[in-house]
PDB file of C-alpha atoms in Angstrom:
ATOM      1  CA  MET A  34     -61.737 -48.220 -24.422  1.00  0.00           C
ATOM      2  CA  TRP A  35     -62.849 -51.734 -25.311  1.00  0.00           C
ATOM      3  CA  GLN A  36     -59.308 -52.534 -26.333  1.00  0.00           C
ATOM      4  CA  LEU A  37     -58.064 -51.481 -22.900  1.00  0.00           C
ATOM      5  CA  ILE A  38     -60.657 -53.681 -21.206  1.00  0.00           C
ATOM      6  CA  ALA A  39     -59.677 -56.633 -23.384  1.00  0.00           C
ATOM      7  CA  MET A  40     -56.021 -56.114 -22.562  1.00  0.00           C
ATOM      8  CA  ALA A  41     -56.814 -55.937 -18.846  1.00  0.00           C
ATOM      9  CA  LEU A  42     -58.783 -59.175 -19.003  1.00  0.00           C
ATOM     10  CA  ALA A  43     -55.877 -60.871 -20.772  1.00  0.00           C
ATOM     11  CA  LEU A  44     -53.417 -60.040 -18.016  1.00  0.00           C
ATOM     12  CA  PRO A  45     -52.518 -62.954 -15.706  1.00  0.00           C
ATOM     13  CA  VAL A  46     -54.154 -62.894 -12.310  1.00  0.00           C
ATOM     14  CA  VAL A  47     -51.553 -62.737  -9.543  1.00  0.00           C
ATOM     15  CA  ALA A  48     -52.824 -64.070  -6.248  1.00  0.00           C
ATOM     16  CA  PRO A  49     -51.786 -62.049  -3.189  1.00  0.00           C
ATOM     17  CA  ALA A  50     -49.003 -63.605  -1.151  1.00  0.00           C
ATOM     18  CA  PRO A  51     -50.356 -65.464   1.857  1.00  0.00           C
ATOM     19  CA  ALA A  52     -49.859 -63.722   5.179  1.00  0.00           C
ATOM     20  CA  PRO A  53     -47.037 -65.238   7.204  1.00  0.00           C
ATOM     21  CA  ALA A  54     -48.232 -67.637   9.867  1.00  0.00           C
ATOM     22  CA  PRO A  55     -47.933 -66.270  13.403  1.00  0.00           C
ATOM     23  CA  PRO A  56     -45.193 -67.890  15.486  1.00  0.00           C
ATOM     24  CA  PRO A  57     -46.257 -70.685  17.848  1.00  0.00           C
ATOM     25  CA  SER A  58     -47.283 -69.340  21.222  1.00  0.00           C
ATOM     26  CA  VAL A  59     -47.199 -70.421  24.847  1.00  0.00           C
ATOM     27  CA  ASP A  60     -50.395 -69.786  26.809  1.00  0.00           C
ATOM     28  CA  PHE A  61     -50.695 -69.989  30.577  1.00  0.00           C
ATOM     29  CA  SER A  62     -52.637 -68.531  33.486  1.00  0.00           C
ATOM     30  CA  VAL A  63     -51.419 -66.872  36.682  1.00  0.00           C
ATOM     31  CA  GLY A  64     -54.043 -66.494  39.382  1.00  0.00           C
ATOM     32  CA  GLY A  65     -56.863 -66.234  36.849  1.00  0.00           C
ATOM     33  CA  VAL A  66     -55.057 -63.877  34.468  1.00  0.00           C
ATOM     34  CA  ALA A  67     -54.444 -65.429  31.044  1.00  0.00           C
ATOM     35  CA  LEU A  68     -51.071 -64.654  29.477  1.00  0.00           C
ATOM     36  CA  THR A  69     -49.487 -65.523  26.159  1.00  0.00           C
ATOM     37  CA  MET A  70     -46.053 -65.215  24.553  1.00  0.00           C
ATOM     38  CA  PRO A  71     -44.524 -66.318  21.243  1.00  0.00           C
ATOM     39  CA  LEU A  72     -41.957 -69.061  21.363  1.00  0.00           C
ATOM     40  CA  PRO A  73     -38.486 -67.544  20.977  1.00  0.00           C
ATOM     41  CA  PRO A  74     -36.896 -68.513  17.640  1.00  0.00           C
ATOM     42  CA  GLY A  75     -35.215 -71.897  17.869  1.00  0.00           C
ATOM     43  CA  TYR A  76     -37.036 -72.981  21.022  1.00  0.00           C
ATOM     44  CA  CYS A  77     -39.871 -75.480  21.428  1.00  0.00           C
ATOM     45  CA  ILE A  78     -42.104 -76.993  24.079  1.00  0.00           C
ATOM     46  CA  PRO A  79     -40.629 -80.350  25.175  1.00  0.00           C
ATOM     47  CA  THR A  80     -42.351 -83.526  24.005  1.00  0.00           C
ATOM     48  CA  GLY A  81     -41.878 -87.215  24.732  1.00  0.00           C
ATOM     49  CA  ARG A  82     -38.986 -87.977  27.069  1.00  0.00           C
ATOM     50  CA  ASP A  83     -38.046 -84.298  27.325  1.00  0.00           C
ATOM     51  CA  ALA A  84     -41.560 -83.491  28.550  1.00  0.00           C
ATOM     52  CA  ALA A  85     -41.203 -86.146  31.268  1.00  0.00           C
ATOM     53  CA  VAL A  86     -37.858 -84.666  32.376  1.00  0.00           C
ATOM     54  CA  ALA A  87     -39.355 -81.175  32.423  1.00  0.00           C
ATOM     55  CA  GLN A  88     -42.236 -82.416  34.550  1.00  0.00           C
ATOM     56  CA  LEU A  89     -39.836 -83.914  37.087  1.00  0.00           C
ATOM     57  CA  VAL A  90     -37.791 -80.705  37.265  1.00  0.00           C
ATOM     58  CA  ALA A  91     -40.966 -78.662  37.760  1.00  0.00           C
ATOM     59  CA  ALA A  92     -42.141 -80.985  40.521  1.00  0.00           C
ATOM     60  CA  GLY A  93     -38.823 -80.461  42.292  1.00  0.00           C
ATOM     61  CA  ASP A  94     -39.562 -76.770  42.869  1.00  0.00           C
ATOM     62  CA  LYS A  95     -42.041 -76.693  45.728  1.00  0.00           C
ATOM     63  CA  GLY A  96     -41.967 -72.927  45.991  1.00  0.00           C
ATOM     64  CA  ALA A  97     -43.164 -72.037  42.493  1.00  0.00           C
ATOM     65  CA  VAL A  98     -45.575 -73.025  39.758  1.00  0.00           C
ATOM     66  CA  THR A  99     -43.831 -73.777  36.460  1.00  0.00           C
ATOM     67  CA  HIS A 100     -45.940 -72.467  33.598  1.00  0.00           C
ATOM     68  CA  ALA A 101     -43.685 -73.537  30.737  1.00  0.00           C
ATOM     69  CA  THR A 102     -40.368 -75.152  29.891  1.00  0.00           C
ATOM     70  CA  LEU A 103     -38.701 -74.144  26.622  1.00  0.00           C
ATOM     71  CA  LYS A 104     -35.859 -76.151  25.084  1.00  0.00           C
ATOM     72  CA  GLN A 105     -33.786 -75.840  21.947  1.00  0.00           C
ATOM     73  CA  CYS A 106     -35.786 -77.375  19.096  1.00  0.00           C
ATOM     74  CA  ASP A 107     -32.769 -79.261  17.741  1.00  0.00           C
ATOM     75  CA  GLY A 108     -31.619 -80.544  21.136  1.00  0.00           C
ATOM     76  CA  SER A 109     -32.868 -82.553  24.060  1.00  0.00           C
ATOM     77  CA  ILE A 110     -32.880 -82.119  27.812  1.00  0.00           C
ATOM     78  CA  GLY A 111     -30.151 -84.454  29.000  1.00  0.00           C
ATOM     79  CA  ALA A 112     -27.928 -84.984  31.999  1.00  0.00           C
ATOM     80  CA  GLY A 113     -25.529 -82.131  32.524  1.00  0.00           C
ATOM     81  CA  VAL A 114     -25.542 -78.506  31.499  1.00  0.00           C
ATOM     82  CA  ASN A 115     -28.451 -77.524  29.244  1.00  0.00           C
ATOM     83  CA  ASP A 116     -29.811 -74.577  27.276  1.00  0.00           C
ATOM     84  CA  TYR A 117     -33.413 -74.059  28.333  1.00  0.00           C
ATOM     85  CA  THR A 118     -35.859 -71.587  29.871  1.00  0.00           C
ATOM     86  CA  LEU A 119     -38.331 -71.894  32.736  1.00  0.00           C
ATOM     87  CA  ILE A 120     -41.346 -69.589  33.114  1.00  0.00           C
ATOM     88  CA  LYS A 121     -42.563 -69.579  36.720  1.00  0.00           C
ATOM     89  CA  THR A 122     -44.482 -67.752  39.425  1.00  0.00           C
ATOM     90  CA  PRO A 123     -43.725 -68.131  43.146  1.00  0.00           C
ATOM     91  CA  THR A 124     -46.684 -69.831  44.826  1.00  0.00           C
ATOM     92  CA  SER A 125     -46.927 -66.935  47.278  1.00  0.00           C
ATOM     93  CA  MET A 126     -47.455 -64.535  44.356  1.00  0.00           C
ATOM     94  CA  LEU A 127     -50.138 -66.375  42.383  1.00  0.00           C
ATOM     95  CA  MET A 128     -53.025 -64.290  43.701  1.00  0.00           C
ATOM     96  CA  PRO A 129     -51.554 -60.855  44.593  1.00  0.00           C
ATOM     97  CA  VAL A 130     -51.856 -58.135  41.961  1.00  0.00           C
ATOM     98  CA  VAL A 131     -48.850 -55.843  41.527  1.00  0.00           C
ATOM     99  CA  ASP A 132     -48.006 -53.729  38.518  1.00  0.00           C
ATOM    100  CA  ARG A 133     -44.541 -53.742  36.985  1.00  0.00           C
ATOM    101  CA  PRO A 134     -43.289 -50.334  38.224  1.00  0.00           C
ATOM    102  CA  THR A 135     -44.336 -51.165  41.784  1.00  0.00           C
ATOM    103  CA  LEU A 136     -42.745 -54.611  41.656  1.00  0.00           C
ATOM    104  CA  ILE A 137     -39.470 -53.282  40.259  1.00  0.00           C
ATOM    105  CA  LYS A 138     -39.394 -50.545  42.908  1.00  0.00           C
ATOM    106  CA  GLU A 139     -40.029 -53.025  45.730  1.00  0.00           C
ATOM    107  CA  LEU A 140     -37.515 -55.559  44.423  1.00  0.00           C
ATOM    108  CA  GLY A 141     -34.959 -52.822  43.802  1.00  0.00           C
ATOM    109  CA  ALA A 142     -35.103 -51.836  47.458  1.00  0.00           C
ATOM    110  CA  GLU A 143     -34.819 -55.444  48.626  1.00  0.00           C
ATOM    111  CA  PHE A 144     -31.895 -56.108  46.319  1.00  0.00           C
ATOM    112  CA  ASP A 145     -29.992 -53.361  48.153  1.00  0.00           C
ATOM    113  CA  ASN A 146     -30.664 -55.023  51.520  1.00  0.00           C
ATOM    114  CA  PRO A 147     -27.853 -57.456  52.539  1.00  0.00           C
ATOM    115  CA  VAL A 148     -30.230 -59.458  54.777  1.00  0.00           C
ATOM    116  CA  ALA A 149     -32.758 -59.928  51.983  1.00  0.00           C
ATOM    117  CA  VAL A 150     -30.007 -60.972  49.592  1.00  0.00           C
ATOM    118  CA  ALA A 151     -28.767 -63.576  52.073  1.00  0.00           C
ATOM    119  CA  ASP A 152     -32.300 -64.959  52.461  1.00  0.00           C
ATOM    120  CA  MET A 153     -32.593 -65.406  48.691  1.00  0.00           C
ATOM    121  CA  ASN A 154     -29.704 -67.875  48.727  1.00  0.00           C
ATOM    122  CA  THR A 155     -30.689 -69.960  51.746  1.00  0.00           C
ATOM    123  CA  GLY A 156     -32.911 -72.991  51.387  1.00  0.00           C
ATOM    124  CA  ASP A 157     -32.060 -76.278  49.799  1.00  0.00           C
ATOM    125  CA  ALA A 158     -33.266 -76.488  46.215  1.00  0.00           C
ATOM    126  CA  GLY A 159     -31.540 -79.855  45.904  1.00  0.00           C
ATOM    127  CA  ALA A 160     -33.563 -81.408  48.717  1.00  0.00           C
ATOM    128  CA  ASP A 161     -36.899 -81.050  46.915  1.00  0.00           C
ATOM    129  CA  LEU A 162     -35.411 -82.306  43.656  1.00  0.00           C
ATOM    130  CA  SER A 163     -33.803 -85.228  45.464  1.00  0.00           C
ATOM    131  CA  GLN A 164     -37.177 -86.224  46.854  1.00  0.00           C
ATOM    132  CA  VAL A 165     -38.793 -86.160  43.430  1.00  0.00           C
ATOM    133  CA  LEU A 166     -35.965 -87.991  41.635  1.00  0.00           C
ATOM    134  CA  GLY A 167     -35.368 -90.518  44.394  1.00  0.00           C
ATOM    135  CA  THR A 168     -31.622 -89.832  44.386  1.00  0.00           C
ATOM    136  CA  LYS A 169     -29.518 -87.265  46.215  1.00  0.00           C
ATOM    137  CA  VAL A 170     -28.956 -84.047  44.295  1.00  0.00           C
ATOM    138  CA  GLU A 171     -26.999 -81.084  45.626  1.00  0.00           C
ATOM    139  CA  ILE A 172     -27.417 -77.612  44.146  1.00  0.00           C
ATOM    140  CA  LYS A 173     -24.874 -75.112  45.410  1.00  0.00           C
ATOM    141  CA  GLY A 174     -23.846 -71.699  44.229  1.00  0.00           C
ATOM    142  CA  LEU A 175     -24.813 -68.088  44.384  1.00  0.00           C
ATOM    143  CA  ILE A 176     -27.572 -66.572  42.278  1.00  0.00           C
ATOM    144  CA  LYS A 177     -27.300 -62.931  43.247  1.00  0.00           C
ATOM    145  CA  PRO A 178     -29.124 -59.699  42.390  1.00  0.00           C
ATOM    146  CA  LEU A 179     -27.635 -57.926  39.375  1.00  0.00           C
ATOM    147  CA  GLY A 180     -29.631 -54.714  39.279  1.00  0.00           C
ATOM    148  CA  HIS A 181     -32.868 -53.742  37.575  1.00  0.00           C
ATOM    149  CA  ASP A 182     -34.362 -51.574  34.844  1.00  0.00           C
ATOM    150  CA  ASP A 183     -37.940 -50.652  33.929  1.00  0.00           C
ATOM    151  CA  VAL A 184     -38.728 -54.210  32.766  1.00  0.00           C
ATOM    152  CA  CYS A 185     -36.948 -56.660  35.088  1.00  0.00           C
ATOM    153  CA  ALA A 186     -35.211 -57.126  38.366  1.00  0.00           C
ATOM    154  CA  TYR A 187     -32.229 -59.285  37.479  1.00  0.00           C
ATOM    155  CA  MET A 188     -30.497 -62.174  39.204  1.00  0.00           C
ATOM    156  CA  GLY A 189     -27.729 -64.354  37.846  1.00  0.00           C
ATOM    157  CA  GLY A 190     -24.713 -66.517  38.465  1.00  0.00           C
ATOM    158  CA  GLN A 191     -23.647 -70.139  38.302  1.00  0.00           C
ATOM    159  CA  VAL A 192     -24.843 -73.099  40.336  1.00  0.00           C
ATOM    160  CA  ASN A 193     -23.008 -76.385  40.792  1.00  0.00           C
ATOM    161  CA  VAL A 194     -25.327 -79.367  40.356  1.00  0.00           C
ATOM    162  CA  THR A 195     -24.061 -82.697  41.707  1.00  0.00           C
ATOM    163  CA  GLY A 196     -25.830 -86.033  41.856  1.00  0.00           C
ATOM    164  CA  ALA A 197     -26.548 -89.312  40.089  1.00  0.00           C
ATOM    165  CA  GLY A 198     -22.892 -89.618  39.089  1.00  0.00           C
ATOM    166  CA  ILE A 199     -22.639 -86.240  37.360  1.00  0.00           C
ATOM    167  CA  SER A 200     -21.406 -82.780  38.322  1.00  0.00           C
ATOM    168  CA  TYR A 201     -21.649 -79.596  36.289  1.00  0.00           C
ATOM    169  CA  LEU A 202     -21.884 -75.813  36.457  1.00  0.00           C
ATOM    170  CA  GLN A 203     -25.097 -74.290  35.165  1.00  0.00           C
ATOM    171  CA  PRO A 204     -25.011 -70.593  34.163  1.00  0.00           C
ATOM    172  CA  THR A 205     -28.272 -68.844  35.026  1.00  0.00           C
ATOM    173  CA  GLY A 206     -29.883 -65.484  34.244  1.00  0.00           C
ATOM    174  CA  VAL A 207     -33.240 -64.538  35.752  1.00  0.00           C
ATOM    175  CA  CYS A 208     -35.697 -61.730  35.014  1.00  0.00           C
ATOM    176  CA  ILE A 209     -38.375 -61.041  37.649  1.00  0.00           C
ATOM    177  CA  THR A 210     -41.206 -58.969  36.214  1.00  0.00           C
ATOM    178  CA  SER A 211     -44.948 -58.373  36.211  1.00  0.00           C
ATOM    179  CA  VAL A 212     -47.315 -58.908  33.287  1.00  0.00           C
ATOM    180  CA  GLY A 213     -50.984 -58.043  33.599  1.00  0.00           C
ATOM    181  CA  GLY A 214     -50.466 -57.405  37.290  1.00  0.00           C
ATOM    182  CA  LYS A 215     -49.012 -60.885  37.864  1.00  0.00           C
ATOM    183  CA  VAL A 216     -45.479 -61.754  38.917  1.00  0.00           C
ATOM    184  CA  VAL A 217     -43.582 -63.904  36.432  1.00  0.00           C
ATOM    185  CA  THR A 218     -39.972 -65.082  36.568  1.00  0.00           C
ATOM    186  CA  ILE A 219     -38.091 -65.988  33.409  1.00  0.00           C
ATOM    187  CA  ALA A 220     -35.041 -68.139  34.144  1.00  0.00           C
ATOM    188  CA  ARG A 221     -32.647 -68.623  31.219  1.00  0.00           C
ATOM    189  CA  TYR A 222     -30.090 -71.412  31.518  1.00  0.00           C
ATOM    190  CA  GLY A 223     -27.172 -71.610  29.114  1.00  0.00           C
ATOM    191  CA  LYS A 224     -24.019 -73.596  28.395  1.00  0.00           C
ATOM    192  CA  ASP A 225     -21.423 -70.838  28.150  1.00  0.00           C
ATOM    193  CA  LEU A 226     -19.438 -70.433  31.377  1.00  0.00           C
ATOM    194  CA  ALA A 227     -17.800 -67.139  30.378  1.00  0.00           C
ATOM    195  CA  PRO A 228     -18.763 -64.262  32.729  1.00  0.00           C
ATOM    196  CA  ALA A 229     -20.123 -62.224  29.830  1.00  0.00           C
ATOM    197  CA  ALA A 230     -22.509 -65.074  28.980  1.00  0.00           C
ATOM    198  CA  ILE A 231     -24.654 -64.230  32.008  1.00  0.00           C
ATOM    199  CA  ALA A 232     -25.400 -60.848  30.426  1.00  0.00           C
ATOM    200  CA  THR A 233     -26.533 -62.646  27.277  1.00  0.00           C
ATOM    201  CA  LEU A 234     -28.906 -64.804  29.320  1.00  0.00           C
ATOM    202  CA  LEU A 235     -30.314 -61.717  31.045  1.00  0.00           C
ATOM    203  CA  ARG A 236     -30.950 -59.987  27.713  1.00  0.00           C
ATOM    204  CA  ALA A 237     -32.757 -63.084  26.433  1.00  0.00           C
ATOM    205  CA  ALA A 238     -34.883 -63.261  29.595  1.00  0.00           C
ATOM    206  CA  ARG A 239     -35.766 -59.567  29.218  1.00  0.00           C
ATOM    207  CA  ALA A 240     -36.784 -60.098  25.584  1.00  0.00           C
ATOM    208  CA  ILE A 241     -39.134 -62.875  26.674  1.00  0.00           C
ATOM    209  CA  ALA A 242     -40.638 -60.609  29.330  1.00  0.00           C
ATOM    210  CA  LEU A 243     -41.301 -57.926  26.728  1.00  0.00           C
ATOM    211  CA  SER A 244     -43.002 -60.465  24.461  1.00  0.00           C
ATOM    212  CA  MET A 245     -45.599 -61.472  27.077  1.00  0.00           C
ATOM    213  CA  ARG A 246     -49.138 -60.155  26.765  1.00  0.00           C
ATOM    214  CA  THR A 247     -52.450 -60.576  28.549  1.00  0.00           C
ATOM    215  CA  VAL A 248     -55.190 -62.426  26.678  1.00  0.00           C
ATOM    216  CA  ARG A 249     -58.455 -60.556  26.406  1.00  0.00           C
ATOM    217  CA  ALA A 250     -61.587 -62.481  27.336  1.00  0.00           C
ATOM    218  CA  LYS A 251     -63.776 -63.231  24.334  1.00  0.00           C
TER     219      LYS A 251
END
């Protein structure tokens, strides 16, 4: 017995492997409800000049509150087509409480209404951005409803952005959802102009929606 104890004491002590660090998260609040989500792999919160650009873009959208801008960690937000994500809530939906099934049902019905669809594509997004940037910017194109599932109501397409001596097409895929009773839109912007690329953007937006959680009060 004593020999066994001595042998056990002589064995090297192996420290347990440290637990992997949780991924960086994005925290924001919608009408008093605190939400959090992990940063998607390869994406970061803008800093420095990119943060200033993101702030200007957010200020150009008068109809929504931008909670977060995510950019590729190894890239920057420059002039022209970009790969980035915007997390927003329409200002009219900051305070209402609506659960996800109800929101999807209501949006599904509206997406089948030709008048509602037409209204979604009126309005001049470029005018607000022009005012903020101090130079004329035109944003034209059709972001149209693309169906829904139990997580998102989807919109997507390409918009043509023209101004400040540049012109480019920006592919866009949007998920409209509810988390913790609050409406959140996840807009994924990519660089690939192929029609199938919109589906990729929609899948990425859906994955972000599924990663969002409410934060319990301590």
